[in-house]
Amino acid sequence: MTERNQTEKNSDKSTAARRNFIGAVAAAGGLAAIAPGIHLVQVSQANTPPRPAGEAASKAVRWGMLIDTTKCSSGCNDCVTACATENGINETVKDARQGSQWIRKIDIKEVKTGRSHSLPMMCQHCANPPCVDVCPTGASMKRADGIVLVDRHICIGCRYCMMACPYKARSFVHQPLTDQNPEVPRGQGCVESCTFCVHRIDKGQQPACVETCTKAGHNAMLFGDLNDPNSEIARRVAQVTTTQVRADLKLDLGVRYQGI
Amino acid sequence: MKIEQYTPAEERLFYILLAFGGLVSVIGLGAAYYMEHFGHVVSGMTNQVFWGLPHVFGIFLIVAASGVLNVASIGSVFGKKVYKPRAPLSGLLAIIMLAAGLFIIMLDLGRADRVLIAATHVNLTSVFGWNMIFYPVFFGVVGLYLWTLMDRRMHGYSKAVGVSAFIWRLAMTTGTGSIFGFVVARQAYQSAILAPMFIIMSFAWGLAVFLLVQRSMYAWNNMELHPSVRQRLKNLLAIFIAAVFYFVVVYHLTNIYYAKETAFEHFILVSGGIFPVLFWGGYIVLGTLLPLFLLYHPAIWPKSGSVCAASILTIIGGFCLLYVFIIGGQAFPLDMFPGMEVSSTFFDGVVGTYTPSLPEILLSLGGLGVGFTLTVVGVRVLHFLPQDDLAKLQDAGHAFD
């Protein structure tokens, strides 16, 4: 609860900071209009500050992701491929329904208008994650900086978190695994999901999906600290209309979508 | 133990039953080992339907375990004398069925070898976490209750311990219903009605199991249940069946009323393939209407076997209802983008399919085997045959009160 309260406080602080920032942006509107695109790309490619070994994750940070669906094309799977490569999701399964998918592309089409979008879907890193609430052992946990993880050592494989997740973001490992990435331990009989590439973030790098999307020139994914009013993601979230999927559940998601 | 009371034929039958139950249990253990070794890839479960047949069997047994204790509670808590001779058997079955249910659920875990972690790392915001407290305490309280019933020196405590067990099992089954009731993600669940609904389901299913075991024990001893006692018990079963039906109707009517739930209800009740078949045919017709007919038709209920048949049908209906509830609830796709057509490589927007594999079926039956074996041993060793002293009750002027 303390952590949550802290998150809420941070969120309030962040909201106030964003408001101030919007004021500043309005005042310097002309300047912002002159040098737009290049600056945004540069910031989005910038690495996050590394976390020194032995130092706990900070509550002052709330890692988040903004996905611009207007830049995400239906056939593109770059983020999914990058995730699989980075996290060693390389096993072949006879039944695709039993395979792990930490990130997937979803195509959505509005029934009445036919308007369609494509977007990546993964763990939304909720501030109030149902998976953490329901996990009997505490294996599902939220790090201080908002990243929702599974402790592979105490996950008993009950799959209750999968029942609780509104985003179908979690996968159960159905078979023995080989050739794992040492930095990303996975295990048969445990539940897993997107970690925001926590091992990369702690080294000051971007999640693999974001890095790949940016390098490929799509620029549909932006990662950063939602609590830092000077971060690009915080600015963009303050400026454009973003959507939280299943916002009705009030889970306060770390992943926001633009354009849907 | 008065084993010498049994005839050689009965002795042989006892060991045959024991061997049968033991064999089924061992096969269940073998199936669990097979799934643990090769992974759940050998099961029919997927990342769409990840709770399968073992959960249907396990949850049925855990719910019924709570309900079977109802018989003892009616005697000890509410003072109904006709139920008091049944209290020891009721308590014994409660412990056995909970053990059998947990046998299945625990062995279906992805990491069954970490079951001790579940006991040492308890997350109190989790309903599963609560259950890690509910179950062991239930064993303890019901065990203590049996002690107060069996040991004359402890008789004075039986009422207090019986009340404790009664309250505890209500809390426990509230917890079981809340496993689903607290799930906000899925349309089948997230309803406060599930907690009382599971409690009333436990009453019906537990009593049905009790009546079957009681009948088997009476048949073994060439005894007949007194018609008056029989009538009372069958009426109780009928009331419980009707009460479950009431809750199921309210649950579905509420959902149908909500526009956001109508697609789900249409799926479960009309278009969902196996699920409407099991709901209407299995639960409504076989599990509700037919047993009510058997229990209330004046020409049928007095006949031998009618209550037994109604009990079996109630159990079949219970399994069908749980299958629809648990599997159907997962099969219906999550509605992440209302008003949108959704597709992905992860089967978003697609109805999940599930066919239980042989290891799952054997593990589930193994749990029943464990329950059966423990019951066979328990009723033989402990002599918990309910014996009604009707003359004494009637002389006292409060027969069946």
mmCIF file of N, CA and C in Angstrom, chain A residues 101-217:
data_model
loop_
_atom_site.group_PDB
_atom_site.id
_atom_site.type_symbol
_atom_site.label_atom_id
_atom_site.label_comp_id
_atom_site.label_asym_id
_atom_site.label_seq_id
_atom_site.Cartn_x
_atom_site.Cartn_y
_atom_site.Cartn_z
ATOM 1 N N GLN A 101 4.118 -15.653 -25.584
ATOM 2 C CA GLN A 101 4.172 -14.410 -26.360
ATOM 3 C C GLN A 101 4.229 -13.252 -25.383
ATOM 4 N N TRP A 102 5.402 -12.675 -25.259
ATOM 5 C CA TRP A 102 5.544 -11.550 -24.335
ATOM 6 C C TRP A 102 5.000 -10.277 -24.956
ATOM 7 N N ILE A 103 5.113 -10.197 -26.259
ATOM 8 C CA ILE A 103 4.548 -9.053 -26.981
ATOM 9 C C ILE A 103 3.940 -9.614 -28.258
ATOM 10 N N ARG A 104 2.812 -9.075 -28.678
ATOM 11 C CA ARG A 104 2.166 -9.551 -29.888
ATOM 12 C C ARG A 104 1.573 -8.367 -30.613
ATOM 13 N N LYS A 105 1.392 -8.508 -31.895
ATOM 14 C CA LYS A 105 0.719 -7.469 -32.653
ATOM 15 C C LYS A 105 -0.768 -7.801 -32.716
ATOM 16 N N ILE A 106 -1.593 -6.816 -32.400
ATOM 17 C CA ILE A 106 -3.037 -6.988 -32.489
ATOM 18 C C ILE A 106 -3.565 -6.053 -33.575
ATOM 19 N N ASP A 107 -4.356 -6.604 -34.468
ATOM 20 C CA ASP A 107 -5.051 -5.780 -35.457
ATOM 21 C C ASP A 107 -6.473 -5.574 -34.971
ATOM 22 N N ILE A 108 -6.886 -4.324 -34.894
ATOM 23 C CA ILE A 108 -8.257 -4.051 -34.451
ATOM 24 C C ILE A 108 -8.989 -3.259 -35.529
ATOM 25 N N LYS A 109 -10.254 -3.552 -35.662
ATOM 26 C CA LYS A 109 -11.065 -2.852 -36.659
ATOM 27 C C LYS A 109 -12.402 -2.471 -36.043
ATOM 28 N N GLU A 110 -12.719 -1.204 -36.158
ATOM 29 C CA GLU A 110 -13.993 -0.766 -35.598
ATOM 30 C C GLU A 110 -15.128 -1.363 -36.426
ATOM 31 N N VAL A 111 -16.045 -2.014 -35.749
ATOM 32 C CA VAL A 111 -17.084 -2.763 -36.457
ATOM 33 C C VAL A 111 -17.941 -1.831 -37.322
ATOM 34 N N LYS A 112 -18.316 -0.674 -36.790
ATOM 35 C CA LYS A 112 -19.250 0.194 -37.512
ATOM 36 C C LYS A 112 -18.587 0.958 -38.652
ATOM 37 N N THR A 113 -17.385 1.466 -38.393
ATOM 38 C CA THR A 113 -16.759 2.334 -39.393
ATOM 39 C C THR A 113 -15.733 1.619 -40.253
ATOM 40 N N GLY A 114 -15.243 0.504 -39.802
ATOM 41 C CA GLY A 114 -14.213 -0.210 -40.544
ATOM 42 C C GLY A 114 -12.824 0.368 -40.331
ATOM 43 N N ARG A 115 -12.718 1.406 -39.511
ATOM 44 C CA ARG A 115 -11.420 2.011 -39.240
ATOM 45 C C ARG A 115 -10.546 0.998 -38.496
ATOM 46 N N SER A 116 -9.316 0.843 -38.969
ATOM 47 C CA SER A 116 -8.485 -0.194 -38.369
ATOM 48 C C SER A 116 -7.161 0.354 -37.855
ATOM 49 N N HIS A 117 -6.596 -0.370 -36.930
ATOM 50 C CA HIS A 117 -5.317 -0.020 -36.334
ATOM 51 C C HIS A 117 -4.534 -1.305 -36.104
ATOM 52 N N SER A 118 -3.241 -1.132 -35.978
ATOM 53 C CA SER A 118 -2.394 -2.245 -35.563
ATOM 54 C C SER A 118 -1.564 -1.751 -34.393
ATOM 55 N N LEU A 119 -1.374 -2.587 -33.421
ATOM 56 C CA LEU A 119 -0.631 -2.131 -32.239
ATOM 57 C C LEU A 119 0.025 -3.310 -31.533
ATOM 58 N N PRO A 120 1.138 -3.038 -30.879
ATOM 59 C CA PRO A 120 1.733 -4.088 -30.055
ATOM 60 C C PRO A 120 1.052 -4.133 -28.693
ATOM 61 N N MET A 121 0.852 -5.334 -28.195
ATOM 62 C CA MET A 121 0.233 -5.502 -26.873
ATOM 63 C C MET A 121 1.165 -6.347 -26.015
ATOM 64 N N MET A 122 1.385 -5.889 -24.826
ATOM 65 C CA MET A 122 2.242 -6.613 -23.885
ATOM 66 C C MET A 122 1.775 -6.289 -22.474
ATOM 67 N N CYS A 123 2.529 -6.727 -21.477
ATOM 68 C CA CYS A 123 2.205 -6.360 -20.105
ATOM 69 C C CYS A 123 2.106 -4.843 -20.040
ATOM 70 N N GLN A 124 1.050 -4.365 -19.447
ATOM 71 C CA GLN A 124 0.813 -2.924 -19.413
ATOM 72 C C GLN A 124 1.440 -2.268 -18.180
ATOM 73 N N HIS A 125 2.110 -3.073 -17.370
ATOM 74 C CA HIS A 125 2.834 -2.571 -16.193
ATOM 75 C C HIS A 125 1.960 -1.602 -15.383
ATOM 76 N N CYS A 126 0.842 -2.155 -14.948
ATOM 77 C CA CYS A 126 -0.157 -1.379 -14.197
ATOM 78 C C CYS A 126 0.420 -0.875 -12.871
ATOM 79 N N ALA A 127 -0.035 0.273 -12.449
ATOM 80 C CA ALA A 127 0.306 0.747 -11.103
ATOM 81 C C ALA A 127 -0.448 -0.067 -10.056
ATOM 82 N N ASN A 128 -1.629 -0.565 -10.440
ATOM 83 C CA ASN A 128 -2.419 -1.421 -9.543
ATOM 84 C C ASN A 128 -2.618 -2.778 -10.217
ATOM 85 N N PRO A 129 -1.573 -3.560 -10.315
ATOM 86 C CA PRO A 129 -1.660 -4.774 -11.139
ATOM 87 C C PRO A 129 -2.481 -5.899 -10.501
ATOM 88 N N PRO A 130 -3.529 -6.362 -11.173
ATOM 89 C CA PRO A 130 -4.318 -7.470 -10.623
ATOM 90 C C PRO A 130 -3.495 -8.737 -10.446
ATOM 91 N N CYS A 131 -2.506 -8.942 -11.315
ATOM 92 C CA CYS A 131 -1.687 -10.151 -11.204
ATOM 93 C C CYS A 131 -0.926 -10.172 -9.883
ATOM 94 N N VAL A 132 -0.479 -9.013 -9.442
ATOM 95 C CA VAL A 132 0.248 -8.924 -8.172
ATOM 96 C C VAL A 132 -0.708 -9.158 -7.002
ATOM 97 N N ASP A 133 -1.908 -8.605 -7.136
ATOM 98 C CA ASP A 133 -2.901 -8.793 -6.071
ATOM 99 C C ASP A 133 -3.235 -10.269 -5.864
ATOM 100 N N VAL A 134 -3.385 -11.008 -6.955
ATOM 101 C CA VAL A 134 -3.907 -12.376 -6.815
ATOM 102 C C VAL A 134 -2.820 -13.422 -6.592
ATOM 103 N N CYS A 135 -1.577 -13.087 -6.855
ATOM 104 C CA CYS A 135 -0.510 -14.092 -6.762
ATOM 105 C C CYS A 135 -0.397 -14.614 -5.322
ATOM 106 N N PRO A 136 -0.557 -15.916 -5.112
ATOM 107 C CA PRO A 136 -0.581 -16.421 -3.733
ATOM 108 C C PRO A 136 0.757 -16.324 -3.013
ATOM 109 N N THR A 137 1.864 -16.362 -3.763
ATOM 110 C CA THR A 137 3.171 -16.387 -3.102
ATOM 111 C C THR A 137 3.897 -15.054 -3.154
ATOM 112 N N GLY A 138 3.369 -14.110 -3.903
ATOM 113 C CA GLY A 138 4.081 -12.846 -4.066
ATOM 114 C C GLY A 138 5.122 -12.894 -5.166
ATOM 115 N N ALA A 139 5.089 -13.959 -5.973
ATOM 116 C CA ALA A 139 6.040 -14.064 -7.085
ATOM 117 C C ALA A 139 5.785 -12.948 -8.101
ATOM 118 N N SER A 140 4.514 -12.667 -8.348
ATOM 119 C CA SER A 140 4.183 -11.516 -9.195
ATOM 120 C C SER A 140 4.375 -10.270 -8.346
ATOM 121 N N MET A 141 5.200 -9.381 -8.828
ATOM 122 C CA MET A 141 5.510 -8.221 -7.994
ATOM 123 C C MET A 141 5.702 -6.989 -8.859
ATOM 124 N N LYS A 142 5.556 -5.846 -8.212
ATOM 125 C CA LYS A 142 5.799 -4.589 -8.917
ATOM 126 C C LYS A 142 7.046 -3.947 -8.317
ATOM 127 N N ARG A 143 8.009 -3.693 -9.175
ATOM 128 C CA ARG A 143 9.218 -3.045 -8.690
ATOM 129 C C ARG A 143 8.919 -1.595 -8.364
ATOM 130 N N ALA A 144 9.760 -0.990 -7.571
ATOM 131 C CA ALA A 144 9.504 0.390 -7.129
ATOM 132 C C ALA A 144 9.337 1.342 -8.308
ATOM 133 N N ASP A 145 10.040 1.025 -9.408
ATOM 134 C CA ASP A 145 9.946 1.928 -10.558
ATOM 135 C C ASP A 145 8.817 1.550 -11.513
ATOM 136 N N GLY A 146 7.887 0.731 -11.028
ATOM 137 C CA GLY A 146 6.665 0.476 -11.787
ATOM 138 C C GLY A 146 6.708 -0.728 -12.710
ATOM 139 N N ILE A 147 7.853 -1.411 -12.783
ATOM 140 C CA ILE A 147 7.943 -2.568 -13.678
ATOM 141 C C ILE A 147 7.357 -3.794 -12.976
ATOM 142 N N VAL A 148 6.427 -4.443 -13.642
ATOM 143 C CA VAL A 148 5.783 -5.630 -13.067
ATOM 144 C C VAL A 148 6.546 -6.865 -13.540
ATOM 145 N N LEU A 149 6.965 -7.667 -12.584
ATOM 146 C CA LEU A 149 7.829 -8.811 -12.878
ATOM 147 C C LEU A 149 7.308 -10.081 -12.207
ATOM 148 N N VAL A 150 7.881 -11.211 -12.599
ATOM 149 C CA VAL A 150 7.603 -12.474 -11.915
ATOM 150 C C VAL A 150 8.914 -12.988 -11.327
ATOM 151 N N ASP A 151 8.915 -13.251 -10.025
ATOM 152 C CA ASP A 151 10.086 -13.854 -9.390
ATOM 153 C C ASP A 151 10.074 -15.338 -9.724
ATOM 154 N N ARG A 152 11.009 -15.713 -10.570
ATOM 155 C CA ARG A 152 11.034 -17.089 -11.074
ATOM 156 C C ARG A 152 11.295 -18.102 -9.967
ATOM 157 N N HIS A 153 11.810 -17.649 -8.827
ATOM 158 C CA HIS A 153 12.157 -18.587 -7.768
ATOM 159 C C HIS A 153 10.964 -18.983 -6.914
ATOM 160 N N ILE A 154 9.958 -18.141 -6.875
ATOM 161 C CA ILE A 154 8.827 -18.496 -5.999
ATOM 162 C C ILE A 154 7.503 -18.611 -6.767
ATOM 163 N N CYS A 155 7.573 -18.541 -8.090
ATOM 164 C CA CYS A 155 6.353 -18.796 -8.869
ATOM 165 C C CYS A 155 6.074 -20.289 -8.814
ATOM 166 N N ILE A 156 4.846 -20.652 -8.407
ATOM 167 C CA ILE A 156 4.506 -22.078 -8.301
ATOM 168 C C ILE A 156 3.731 -22.554 -9.525
ATOM 169 N N GLY A 157 3.458 -21.649 -10.458
ATOM 170 C CA GLY A 157 2.783 -22.055 -11.691
ATOM 171 C C GLY A 157 1.302 -22.315 -11.520
ATOM 172 N N CYS A 158 0.640 -21.516 -10.662
ATOM 173 C CA CYS A 158 -0.793 -21.743 -10.438
ATOM 174 C C CYS A 158 -1.655 -21.096 -11.526
ATOM 175 N N ARG A 159 -1.089 -20.137 -12.248
ATOM 176 C CA ARG A 159 -1.753 -19.443 -13.370
ATOM 177 C C ARG A 159 -2.900 -18.530 -12.937
ATOM 178 N N TYR A 160 -2.982 -18.227 -11.652
ATOM 179 C CA TYR A 160 -4.054 -17.333 -11.212
ATOM 180 C C TYR A 160 -3.830 -15.934 -11.788
ATOM 181 N N CYS A 161 -2.556 -15.551 -11.947
ATOM 182 C CA CYS A 161 -2.266 -14.224 -12.512
ATOM 183 C C CYS A 161 -2.770 -14.128 -13.952
ATOM 184 N N MET A 162 -2.739 -15.269 -14.664
ATOM 185 C CA MET A 162 -3.221 -15.252 -16.052
ATOM 186 C C MET A 162 -4.730 -15.042 -16.075
ATOM 187 N N MET A 163 -5.380 -15.623 -15.068
ATOM 188 C CA MET A 163 -6.825 -15.437 -14.950
ATOM 189 C C MET A 163 -7.145 -13.971 -14.660
ATOM 190 N N ALA A 164 -6.270 -13.322 -13.897
ATOM 191 C CA ALA A 164 -6.557 -11.965 -13.431
ATOM 192 C C ALA A 164 -6.152 -10.882 -14.428
ATOM 193 N N CYS A 165 -5.246 -11.197 -15.345
ATOM 194 C CA CYS A 165 -4.738 -10.151 -16.244
ATOM 195 C C CYS A 165 -5.767 -9.808 -17.324
ATOM 196 N N PRO A 166 -6.161 -8.551 -17.428
ATOM 197 C CA PRO A 166 -7.169 -8.172 -18.432
ATOM 198 C C PRO A 166 -6.595 -8.085 -19.848
ATOM 199 N N TYR A 167 -5.264 -8.228 -19.977
ATOM 200 C CA TYR A 167 -4.609 -7.982 -21.269
ATOM 201 C C TYR A 167 -4.041 -9.244 -21.899
ATOM 202 N N LYS A 168 -4.293 -10.366 -21.282
ATOM 203 C CA LYS A 168 -3.765 -11.635 -21.785
ATOM 204 C C LYS A 168 -2.259 -11.503 -22.001
ATOM 205 N N ALA A 169 -1.627 -10.838 -21.072
ATOM 206 C CA ALA A 169 -0.219 -10.485 -21.269
ATOM 207 C C ALA A 169 0.717 -11.565 -20.754
ATOM 208 N N ARG A 170 0.159 -12.548 -20.064
ATOM 209 C CA ARG A 170 1.040 -13.529 -19.422
ATOM 210 C C ARG A 170 0.985 -14.877 -20.133
ATOM 211 N N SER A 171 2.117 -15.539 -20.121
ATOM 212 C CA SER A 171 2.205 -16.861 -20.742
ATOM 213 C C SER A 171 2.740 -17.851 -19.720
ATOM 214 N N PHE A 172 2.267 -19.057 -19.831
ATOM 215 C CA PHE A 172 2.732 -20.153 -18.977
ATOM 216 C C PHE A 172 3.692 -20.990 -19.814
ATOM 217 N N VAL A 173 4.848 -21.293 -19.260
ATOM 218 C CA VAL A 173 5.832 -22.072 -20.024
ATOM 219 C C VAL A 173 5.442 -23.553 -19.944
ATOM 220 N N HIS A 174 5.052 -24.083 -21.088
ATOM 221 C CA HIS A 174 4.476 -25.427 -21.113
ATOM 222 C C HIS A 174 5.500 -26.548 -21.250
ATOM 223 N N GLN A 175 6.760 -26.206 -21.539
ATOM 224 C CA GLN A 175 7.708 -27.287 -21.829
ATOM 225 C C GLN A 175 9.113 -26.909 -21.384
ATOM 226 N N PRO A 176 10.020 -27.893 -21.328
ATOM 227 C CA PRO A 176 11.400 -27.569 -20.936
ATOM 228 C C PRO A 176 12.027 -26.600 -21.934
ATOM 229 N N LEU A 177 12.913 -25.742 -21.436
ATOM 230 C CA LEU A 177 13.538 -24.727 -22.293
ATOM 231 C C LEU A 177 15.040 -24.961 -22.381
ATOM 232 N N THR A 178 15.596 -24.579 -23.511
ATOM 233 C CA THR A 178 17.052 -24.635 -23.686
ATOM 234 C C THR A 178 17.513 -23.310 -24.297
ATOM 235 N N ASP A 179 18.818 -23.121 -24.353
ATOM 236 C CA ASP A 179 19.415 -21.935 -24.979
ATOM 237 C C ASP A 179 18.824 -20.628 -24.459
ATOM 238 N N GLN A 180 18.823 -20.489 -23.160
ATOM 239 C CA GLN A 180 18.255 -19.262 -22.599
ATOM 240 C C GLN A 180 19.286 -18.148 -22.559
ATOM 241 N N ASN A 181 18.793 -16.935 -22.581
ATOM 242 C CA ASN A 181 19.636 -15.781 -22.356
ATOM 243 C C ASN A 181 19.908 -15.706 -20.848
ATOM 244 N N PRO A 182 21.166 -15.777 -20.422
ATOM 245 C CA PRO A 182 21.454 -15.785 -18.974
ATOM 246 C C PRO A 182 20.874 -14.588 -18.239
ATOM 247 N N GLU A 183 20.684 -13.491 -18.950
ATOM 248 C CA GLU A 183 20.148 -12.295 -18.287
ATOM 249 C C GLU A 183 18.627 -12.343 -18.147
ATOM 250 N N VAL A 184 18.025 -13.301 -18.831
ATOM 251 C CA VAL A 184 16.555 -13.383 -18.798
ATOM 252 C C VAL A 184 16.150 -14.809 -18.436
ATOM 253 N N PRO A 185 16.228 -15.147 -17.165
ATOM 254 C CA PRO A 185 15.876 -16.520 -16.792
ATOM 255 C C PRO A 185 14.404 -16.822 -17.031
ATOM 256 N N ARG A 186 14.163 -17.967 -17.664
ATOM 257 C CA ARG A 186 12.784 -18.421 -17.867
ATOM 258 C C ARG A 186 12.711 -19.855 -17.343
ATOM 259 N N GLY A 187 11.548 -20.373 -17.125
ATOM 260 C CA GLY A 187 11.495 -21.723 -16.592
ATOM 261 C C GLY A 187 10.202 -22.445 -16.856
ATOM 262 N N GLN A 188 10.323 -23.719 -17.184
ATOM 263 C CA GLN A 188 9.147 -24.569 -17.368
ATOM 264 C C GLN A 188 8.282 -24.548 -16.111
ATOM 265 N N GLY A 189 6.992 -24.437 -16.330
ATOM 266 C CA GLY A 189 6.070 -24.480 -15.204
ATOM 267 C C GLY A 189 5.862 -23.139 -14.521
ATOM 268 N N CYS A 190 6.525 -22.098 -15.012
ATOM 269 C CA CYS A 190 6.348 -20.765 -14.425
ATOM 270 C C CYS A 190 5.602 -19.862 -15.414
ATOM 271 N N VAL A 191 5.069 -18.803 -14.877
ATOM 272 C CA VAL A 191 4.384 -17.814 -15.708
ATOM 273 C C VAL A 191 5.353 -16.666 -15.975
ATOM 274 N N GLU A 192 5.252 -16.084 -17.151
ATOM 275 C CA GLU A 192 6.176 -15.017 -17.523
ATOM 276 C C GLU A 192 5.452 -13.970 -18.354
ATOM 277 N N SER A 193 6.079 -12.818 -18.482
ATOM 278 C CA SER A 193 5.500 -11.749 -19.297
ATOM 279 C C SER A 193 6.577 -10.714 -19.576
ATOM 280 N N CYS A 194 6.216 -9.733 -20.357
ATOM 281 C CA CYS A 194 7.139 -8.643 -20.704
ATOM 282 C C CYS A 194 7.722 -8.026 -19.432
ATOM 283 N N THR A 195 9.030 -7.829 -19.445
ATOM 284 C CA THR A 195 9.697 -7.212 -18.288
ATOM 285 C C THR A 195 10.115 -5.780 -18.584
ATOM 286 N N PHE A 196 9.667 -5.242 -19.696
ATOM 287 C CA PHE A 196 10.173 -3.953 -20.195
ATOM 288 C C PHE A 196 11.676 -4.069 -20.458
ATOM 289 N N CYS A 197 12.163 -5.306 -20.641
ATOM 290 C CA CYS A 197 13.616 -5.556 -20.774
ATOM 291 C C CYS A 197 14.337 -4.934 -19.582
ATOM 292 N N VAL A 198 13.928 -5.343 -18.407
ATOM 293 C CA VAL A 198 14.451 -4.718 -17.186
ATOM 294 C C VAL A 198 15.968 -4.809 -17.096
ATOM 295 N N HIS A 199 16.523 -5.887 -17.660
ATOM 296 C CA HIS A 199 17.982 -6.048 -17.608
ATOM 297 C C HIS A 199 18.674 -4.988 -18.470
ATOM 298 N N ARG A 200 18.001 -4.548 -19.497
ATOM 299 C CA ARG A 200 18.562 -3.486 -20.356
ATOM 300 C C ARG A 200 18.343 -2.114 -19.711
ATOM 301 N N ILE A 201 17.171 -1.933 -19.151
ATOM 302 C CA ILE A 201 16.872 -0.642 -18.516
ATOM 303 C C ILE A 201 17.880 -0.360 -17.408
ATOM 304 N N ASP A 202 18.174 -1.404 -16.626
ATOM 305 C CA ASP A 202 19.113 -1.211 -15.522
ATOM 306 C C ASP A 202 20.517 -0.870 -16.022
ATOM 307 N N LYS A 203 20.784 -1.184 -17.276
ATOM 308 C CA LYS A 203 22.085 -0.824 -17.847
ATOM 309 C C LYS A 203 22.014 0.520 -18.587
ATOM 310 N N GLY A 204 20.842 1.126 -18.519
ATOM 311 C CA GLY A 204 20.699 2.419 -19.171
ATOM 312 C C GLY A 204 20.284 2.318 -20.626
ATOM 313 N N GLN A 205 19.827 1.127 -21.026
ATOM 314 C CA GLN A 205 19.403 0.956 -22.418
ATOM 315 C C GLN A 205 17.886 0.975 -22.522
ATOM 316 N N GLN A 206 17.408 1.018 -23.748
ATOM 317 C CA GLN A 206 15.971 0.983 -24.015
ATOM 318 C C GLN A 206 15.509 -0.479 -24.137
ATOM 319 N N PRO A 207 14.226 -0.748 -23.927
ATOM 320 C CA PRO A 207 13.726 -2.097 -24.210
ATOM 321 C C PRO A 207 14.001 -2.458 -25.679
ATOM 322 N N ALA A 208 14.231 -3.754 -25.906
ATOM 323 C CA ALA A 208 14.633 -4.196 -27.247
ATOM 324 C C ALA A 208 13.603 -3.801 -28.308
ATOM 325 N N CYS A 209 12.327 -3.908 -27.971
ATOM 326 C CA CYS A 209 11.282 -3.612 -28.955
ATOM 327 C C CYS A 209 11.328 -2.133 -29.367
ATOM 328 N N VAL A 210 11.533 -1.274 -28.380
ATOM 329 C CA VAL A 210 11.553 0.165 -28.648
ATOM 330 C C VAL A 210 12.773 0.518 -29.486
ATOM 331 N N GLU A 211 13.905 -0.051 -29.084
ATOM 332 C CA GLU A 211 15.146 0.243 -29.803
ATOM 333 C C GLU A 211 15.026 -0.175 -31.272
ATOM 334 N N THR A 212 14.481 -1.365 -31.484
ATOM 335 C CA THR A 212 14.345 -1.877 -32.850
ATOM 336 C C THR A 212 13.369 -1.033 -33.662
ATOM 337 N N CYS A 213 12.265 -0.687 -33.060
ATOM 338 C CA CYS A 213 11.242 0.111 -33.742
ATOM 339 C C CYS A 213 11.829 1.461 -34.159
ATOM 340 N N THR A 214 12.628 2.034 -33.269
ATOM 341 C CA THR A 214 13.222 3.345 -33.561
ATOM 342 C C THR A 214 14.303 3.228 -34.630
ATOM 343 N N LYS A 215 15.183 2.205 -34.465
ATOM 344 C CA LYS A 215 16.266 2.027 -35.430
ATOM 345 C C LYS A 215 15.730 1.777 -36.835
ATOM 346 N N ALA A 216 14.592 1.083 -36.894
ATOM 347 C CA ALA A 216 14.000 0.786 -38.202
ATOM 348 C C ALA A 216 13.294 2.011 -38.787
ATOM 349 N N GLY A 217 13.227 3.069 -38.009
ATOM 350 C CA GLY A 217 12.641 4.298 -38.501
ATOM 351 C C GLY A 217 11.136 4.392 -38.352
#
